[in-house]
Short mmCIF file of C-alpha atoms in Angstrom, two decimals:
data_model
loop_
_atom_site.label_atom_id
_atom_site.label_comp_id
_atom_site.label_asym_id
_atom_site.label_seq_id
_atom_site.Cartn_x
_atom_site.Cartn_y
_atom_site.Cartn_z
CA MET A 111 -9.92 14.72 -23.60
CA SER A 112 -8.34 17.64 -21.93
CA THR A 113 -7.33 20.63 -23.99
CA ARG A 114 -6.26 22.77 -21.11
CA ALA A 115 -2.79 24.13 -21.61
CA PHE A 116 -0.51 23.27 -18.72
CA THR A 117 3.27 23.39 -18.73
CA LEU A 118 5.36 22.26 -15.83
CA THR A 119 8.46 24.46 -16.06
CA ASP A 120 11.73 23.45 -14.48
CA ALA A 121 11.30 26.41 -12.11
CA MET A 122 7.90 25.14 -11.02
CA ARG A 123 9.26 21.60 -10.55
CA GLN A 124 12.14 22.81 -8.41
CA GLN A 125 9.74 24.96 -6.36
CA ALA A 126 7.56 21.94 -5.64
CA ILE A 127 10.24 19.42 -4.85
CA GLY A 128 10.93 19.42 -1.09
CA VAL A 129 7.57 20.94 -0.07
CA GLU A 130 6.39 19.24 3.16
CA SER A 131 2.95 18.75 4.60
CA GLU A 132 1.88 19.74 8.09
CA PRO A 133 2.18 16.67 10.38
CA VAL A 134 -0.98 14.57 10.88
CA TYR A 135 -1.27 12.39 14.00
CA LEU A 136 -3.06 9.15 14.77
CA ASP A 137 -3.39 7.25 18.08
CA ILE A 138 -3.15 3.59 17.25
CA GLU A 139 -6.25 2.03 18.93
CA LYS A 140 -6.96 -1.68 19.51
CA GLY A 141 -10.51 -1.57 18.12
CA HIS A 142 -9.45 0.37 14.94
CA VAL A 143 -6.63 -2.16 14.22
CA ALA A 144 -9.07 -5.08 14.68
CA ARG A 145 -11.62 -3.42 12.41
CA PHE A 146 -8.89 -2.74 9.72
CA ALA A 147 -7.66 -6.35 9.90
CA GLU A 148 -11.23 -7.65 9.47
CA ALA A 149 -11.82 -5.27 6.57
CA ILE A 150 -8.80 -6.47 4.70
CA GLY A 151 -9.72 -10.09 5.43
CA ASP A 152 -6.60 -10.91 7.51
CA ASP A 153 -7.15 -13.10 10.53
CA ASN A 154 -3.45 -12.99 11.70
CA PRO A 155 -3.72 -13.04 15.57
CA ALA A 156 -0.87 -10.44 15.72
CA TYR A 157 -3.53 -7.87 14.86
CA THR A 158 -5.99 -8.79 17.63
CA ASP A 159 -4.32 -10.84 20.24
CA GLY A 160 -1.73 -9.16 22.51
CA THR A 161 -0.48 -12.46 23.87
CA ALA A 162 0.30 -13.80 20.37
CA TRP A 163 2.97 -11.28 19.63
CA ALA A 164 5.88 -10.14 21.83
CA GLY A 165 5.29 -6.50 22.80
CA GLY A 166 1.58 -6.49 22.16
CA ILE A 167 -0.76 -6.04 19.16
CA VAL A 168 0.78 -4.73 15.99
CA ALA A 169 -0.89 -3.00 13.04
CA PRO A 170 -1.11 -4.59 9.58
CA PRO A 171 1.48 -3.31 7.06
CA THR A 172 -0.76 -0.91 5.21
CA PHE A 173 -2.72 0.28 8.29
CA LEU A 174 -0.96 3.66 8.20
CA ARG A 175 -3.14 4.45 5.15
CA ALA A 176 -5.76 5.28 7.73
CA ILE A 177 -3.90 8.56 8.36
CA ARG A 178 -5.74 10.71 5.93
CA GLU A 179 -4.96 13.98 4.17
CA VAL A 180 -1.14 13.89 4.40
CA ARG A 181 -0.85 16.24 1.43
CA PRO A 182 1.91 18.67 0.77
CA VAL A 183 0.40 21.77 -0.87
CA VAL A 184 1.55 22.15 -4.50
CA PRO A 185 2.95 25.70 -4.74
CA PHE A 186 1.22 26.50 -8.08
CA GLU A 187 -2.21 26.10 -9.74
CA VAL A 188 -2.94 22.65 -11.06
CA PRO A 189 -5.70 22.70 -13.69
CA PHE A 190 -6.63 19.06 -13.26
CA THR A 191 -9.51 17.75 -11.08
CA ARG A 192 -9.23 13.99 -11.52
CA LEU A 193 -6.80 11.93 -9.48
CA LEU A 194 -5.53 8.30 -9.82
CA ASP A 195 -3.47 6.46 -7.34
CA GLY A 196 -0.55 4.96 -9.26
CA GLY A 197 0.91 2.75 -6.52
CA SER A 198 2.95 2.65 -3.29
CA ASP A 199 6.38 1.68 -2.14
CA TRP A 200 6.52 0.92 1.62
CA GLU A 201 9.64 0.50 3.73
CA TYR A 202 9.38 -0.74 7.24
CA PHE A 203 11.76 -0.14 10.13
CA GLU A 204 9.84 -0.77 13.38
CA PRO A 205 6.46 -2.28 14.23
CA VAL A 206 3.47 -0.02 14.80
CA ARG A 207 1.81 -1.05 18.12
CA VAL A 208 -1.46 -0.34 19.80
CA GLY A 209 -0.84 2.61 22.16
CA ASP A 210 1.59 4.33 19.74
CA THR A 211 0.95 7.86 18.50
CA ILE A 212 2.13 8.08 14.88
CA SER A 213 2.89 11.32 13.09
CA ALA A 214 2.93 11.48 9.25
CA ILE A 215 4.68 14.06 7.18
CA GLY A 216 4.55 14.02 3.39
CA ARG A 217 7.28 15.48 1.12
CA ILE A 218 7.07 16.08 -2.59
CA GLU A 219 9.92 14.05 -4.07
CA ASN A 220 9.28 14.58 -7.78
CA MET A 221 6.85 15.91 -10.36
CA VAL A 222 6.72 15.19 -14.05
CA GLU A 223 4.38 16.10 -16.87
CA ARG A 224 3.30 13.49 -19.38
CA THR A 225 0.79 13.02 -22.09
CA GLY A 226 -0.77 9.52 -22.35
CA SER A 227 -3.99 7.81 -23.28
CA ILE A 228 -5.99 9.84 -20.77
CA GLY A 229 -4.51 13.19 -22.07
CA GLN A 230 -2.17 15.44 -20.23
CA MET A 231 -1.08 14.21 -16.74
CA LEU A 232 0.89 15.58 -13.82
CA ILE A 233 2.59 12.72 -12.00
CA SER A 234 3.71 13.45 -8.43
CA THR A 235 5.77 11.34 -6.10
CA VAL A 236 5.21 11.99 -2.43
CA LYS A 237 7.14 10.28 0.42
CA ILE A 238 5.40 10.09 3.68
CA THR A 239 7.52 9.45 6.76
CA TYR A 240 5.71 7.99 9.72
CA ARG A 241 7.29 8.35 13.21
CA ASN A 242 6.17 6.99 16.56
CA GLN A 243 6.07 8.89 19.89
CA SER A 244 9.84 8.20 20.48
CA GLY A 245 10.65 9.98 17.27
CA ASN A 246 11.74 6.82 15.49
CA ALA A 247 10.74 6.33 11.82
CA VAL A 248 8.52 3.23 11.74
CA ALA A 249 7.82 3.31 8.03
CA THR A 250 7.96 5.40 4.85
CA GLN A 251 5.46 5.24 1.99
CA THR A 252 6.37 6.65 -1.38
CA SER A 253 3.23 7.10 -3.47
CA THR A 254 2.66 8.04 -7.08
CA SER A 255 -0.45 10.05 -7.97
CA ILE A 256 -1.67 11.05 -11.31
CA ARG A 257 -3.65 14.23 -11.87
CA TYR A 258 -5.35 14.57 -15.23
CA MET B 291 -1.13 -20.69 13.81
CA ALA B 292 0.61 -20.52 10.49
CA GLU B 293 3.64 -22.64 9.87
CA GLN B 294 7.01 -20.94 9.87
CA VAL B 295 9.09 -20.82 6.70
CA TYR B 296 12.93 -20.71 7.29
CA PHE B 297 15.55 -19.05 5.21
CA GLU B 298 17.20 -22.34 4.46
CA ASP B 299 13.98 -23.67 2.85
CA VAL B 300 13.68 -20.92 0.37
CA ALA B 301 15.20 -20.86 -3.11
CA GLU B 302 15.00 -18.53 -6.08
CA GLY B 303 12.21 -19.38 -8.42
CA MET B 304 10.13 -20.91 -5.69
CA GLU B 305 6.40 -20.18 -5.85
CA LEU B 306 4.48 -18.70 -2.96
CA PRO B 307 1.17 -20.58 -2.35
CA ALA B 308 -1.45 -18.75 -4.29
CA GLU B 309 -4.49 -17.30 -2.49
CA VAL B 310 -7.89 -16.62 -4.07
CA ARG B 311 -10.11 -13.88 -2.63
CA GLU B 312 -13.45 -12.57 -3.74
CA PRO B 313 -14.01 -9.19 -2.13
CA THR B 314 -17.72 -8.24 -1.80
CA THR B 315 -19.28 -4.70 -1.88
CA ARG B 316 -19.77 -5.27 1.85
CA GLN B 317 -15.99 -5.66 2.29
CA LEU B 318 -15.41 -2.42 0.27
CA VAL B 319 -17.70 -0.61 2.65
CA GLN B 320 -15.86 -2.19 5.61
CA TYR B 321 -12.57 -1.00 4.15
CA ALA B 322 -13.95 2.46 3.53
CA GLY B 323 -14.94 2.72 7.19
CA ALA B 324 -11.69 1.24 8.57
CA SER B 325 -9.32 3.31 6.42
CA GLY B 326 -11.41 6.55 6.17
CA ASP B 327 -11.34 6.38 2.35
CA PHE B 328 -14.88 7.33 1.45
CA TYR B 329 -14.35 8.06 -2.28
CA GLU B 330 -17.79 7.05 -3.75
CA ILE B 331 -16.42 5.05 -6.68
CA HIS B 332 -15.91 2.25 -4.15
CA TYR B 333 -19.52 1.80 -2.96
CA ASP B 334 -21.96 3.96 -4.94
CA LYS B 335 -22.61 2.27 -8.36
CA ASP B 336 -24.47 5.32 -9.77
CA PHE B 337 -21.57 7.57 -8.86
CA ALA B 338 -19.04 5.09 -10.20
CA GLN B 339 -20.90 4.82 -13.51
CA SER B 340 -21.13 8.66 -13.78
CA THR B 341 -17.32 8.71 -13.86
CA GLY B 342 -17.24 6.27 -16.71
CA LEU B 343 -16.55 3.12 -14.77
CA SER B 344 -18.64 0.03 -15.34
CA GLY B 345 -19.45 -0.23 -11.63
CA VAL B 346 -17.80 0.18 -8.25
CA ILE B 347 -14.16 -0.74 -8.10
CA ILE B 348 -11.85 -2.14 -5.34
CA HIS B 349 -9.74 0.46 -3.49
CA GLY B 350 -6.13 0.37 -4.70
CA ALA B 351 -5.13 0.55 -1.03
CA LEU B 352 -7.20 -2.52 -0.29
CA LYS B 353 -5.34 -4.42 -3.03
CA ASN B 354 -2.09 -3.17 -1.49
CA ALA B 355 -3.32 -4.55 1.85
CA MET B 356 -4.21 -7.88 0.27
CA LEU B 357 -0.72 -8.19 -1.12
CA GLY B 358 0.68 -7.35 2.34
CA SER B 359 -1.47 -10.11 3.87
CA PHE B 360 -0.44 -12.60 1.22
CA VAL B 361 3.29 -12.10 1.77
CA THR B 362 3.12 -11.79 5.59
CA ARG B 363 1.07 -15.00 5.78
CA TRP B 364 3.72 -16.80 3.72
CA ALA B 365 6.60 -15.28 5.88
CA GLY B 366 4.98 -16.64 9.01
CA PRO B 367 4.87 -15.36 12.59
CA GLU B 368 8.63 -14.84 12.75
CA GLY B 369 9.06 -13.31 9.31
CA ILE B 370 9.40 -9.54 9.17
CA LEU B 371 8.19 -7.47 6.18
CA ARG B 372 10.82 -4.99 5.20
CA ARG B 373 9.49 -3.61 2.01
CA LEU B 374 6.23 -3.86 0.04
CA THR B 375 5.64 -2.21 -3.38
CA CYS B 376 2.77 -2.31 -5.83
CA GLN B 377 1.48 -0.53 -8.91
CA TYR B 378 -2.08 -0.15 -9.86
CA ARG B 379 -2.23 -1.10 -13.53
CA GLY B 380 -5.87 -2.18 -13.86
CA MET B 381 -9.21 -1.99 -12.13
CA ASP B 382 -10.57 -4.82 -10.08
CA TYR B 383 -14.26 -5.40 -9.30
CA PRO B 384 -16.05 -6.86 -6.34
CA ASP B 385 -17.59 -10.33 -6.61
CA GLU B 386 -14.74 -11.48 -8.93
CA ALA B 387 -12.04 -13.92 -8.02
CA ILE B 388 -8.79 -12.18 -7.43
CA THR B 389 -5.72 -14.38 -7.07
CA ALA B 390 -2.53 -13.36 -5.23
CA LYS B 391 0.55 -15.06 -6.63
CA GLY B 392 4.25 -14.71 -5.99
CA LEU B 393 7.77 -16.02 -6.79
CA VAL B 394 10.99 -15.80 -4.88
CA SER B 395 13.34 -13.65 -6.89
CA ARG B 396 16.45 -13.33 -4.73
CA VAL B 397 17.73 -14.98 -1.56
CA TYR B 398 20.57 -13.10 0.28
CA GLN B 399 22.12 -12.02 3.49
CA GLU B 400 22.68 -8.38 4.49
CA GLY B 401 24.35 -7.75 7.81
CA GLU B 402 22.68 -10.05 10.23
CA GLN B 403 19.47 -10.32 8.20
CA ASN B 404 18.37 -13.25 5.98
CA LEU B 405 16.51 -11.55 3.25
CA VAL B 406 14.16 -12.79 0.56
CA ASP B 407 12.85 -10.65 -2.35
CA CYS B 408 9.61 -11.75 -3.97
CA THR B 409 7.83 -10.73 -7.13
CA ILE B 410 4.10 -10.61 -6.18
CA TRP B 411 0.96 -9.70 -8.02
CA LEU B 412 -2.80 -9.84 -8.11
CA GLU B 413 -4.47 -11.53 -11.11
CA ASN B 414 -8.01 -10.93 -12.35
CA PRO B 415 -10.23 -13.82 -13.69
CA GLU B 416 -8.82 -13.17 -17.23
CA GLY B 417 -5.29 -13.84 -15.91
CA GLN B 418 -4.19 -10.24 -16.21
CA GLN B 419 -1.78 -8.84 -13.64
CA THR B 420 -3.77 -5.81 -12.45
CA THR B 421 -1.53 -5.13 -9.46
CA PRO B 422 2.14 -6.16 -9.81
CA GLY B 423 4.51 -5.55 -6.89
CA THR B 424 7.47 -6.76 -4.91
CA ALA B 425 8.21 -7.57 -1.31
CA THR B 426 11.27 -8.07 0.85
CA VAL B 427 10.98 -10.18 3.98
CA ALA B 428 13.49 -11.05 6.64
CA LEU B 429 13.19 -14.74 7.63
CA PRO B 430 14.51 -16.70 10.65
CA SER B 431 17.20 -19.25 10.23
CA ARG B 432 17.05 -22.91 11.37
CA ASN B 433 20.47 -22.25 12.92
CA ASP B 434 19.24 -19.44 15.17
#
C-alpha cells in the first residue's frame, strides 16, 4: 500500500483542467480497419466491403482507440506509477471512413484525489476530440484513468 | 445480412438478444496488434503474474469494442450508434465465456431522430457484471 504523501490542491487542479495534448494524426486505412474488425470478432460487412455501405467502408465504433498516446501533460509531478483504465464515454457525430485523416486532441476535464482499497488514487478525466480532414468532429471519447 | 430492427418494434424493458463470446489469448494478441496497445498484462503470463494478476487479462478497450459490436449488431445496418459508455469494474480472462446482455431503457424522439437508450453489460461466468455500460442508437422508422 502506498504511503507516499500526495495532495492535490485546488490550485493544482485548476492548473491541470483545460490542458490540451498535441494533436496526433491517423490515416484510416482499409487493411487496418479490416484487421481491427477481425481482432474484435465483428464480421459486419460495413467494415470490409465498400459496396455494403453508402459512402464506402466505415471504421468500428472504438477503432479510434488505435490513435495512441493522446495524453495531455499533467502540469505537476504525480508520484504514482500504476495506471488503470476506468472506462469510456463515446459520442458519435459522423462516420469515420477509409481514406479519412483523423486528428485527436485530448483535454483534461477534471482531476480528483481519492483513497480507496488500492490506496491513494488520482482520478483524471480526459476528453479526446477526433476530427476528420474537413475539420468536423466525428467523435469524442471521455475516459477516466486512475493513477495509484 | 442482419435483420433491421425498426423504432416502432422497440419498447422499454425489451431485452437485446444475448451474445456469448470466449476470447482466446490469440485474440488478445490480434487486438494488441490492431490497436497498438502492447501492454504486457494482455499477453505475457509471467509479466501479468508479476503485477499480482492471476494471469493475462482482456484489454478494457476490447471489452468496450465487444459492447459496441453487440449493440450495433442489434441496431442493424440502418441503425446509427450515437453514444456508447462503459465502466471497467472487474477483470475478465481469456478462455472464459463472456456474455453481452442488454435492456431497452428509453424510447424517444429528439428532433428528427428516433432514439433508443439501452443498458448494456458484459457478464462473467459467475454472473457478475464486469463491464456495465449504456448505448444510444438512432433507428429507422417503418414510416420512412
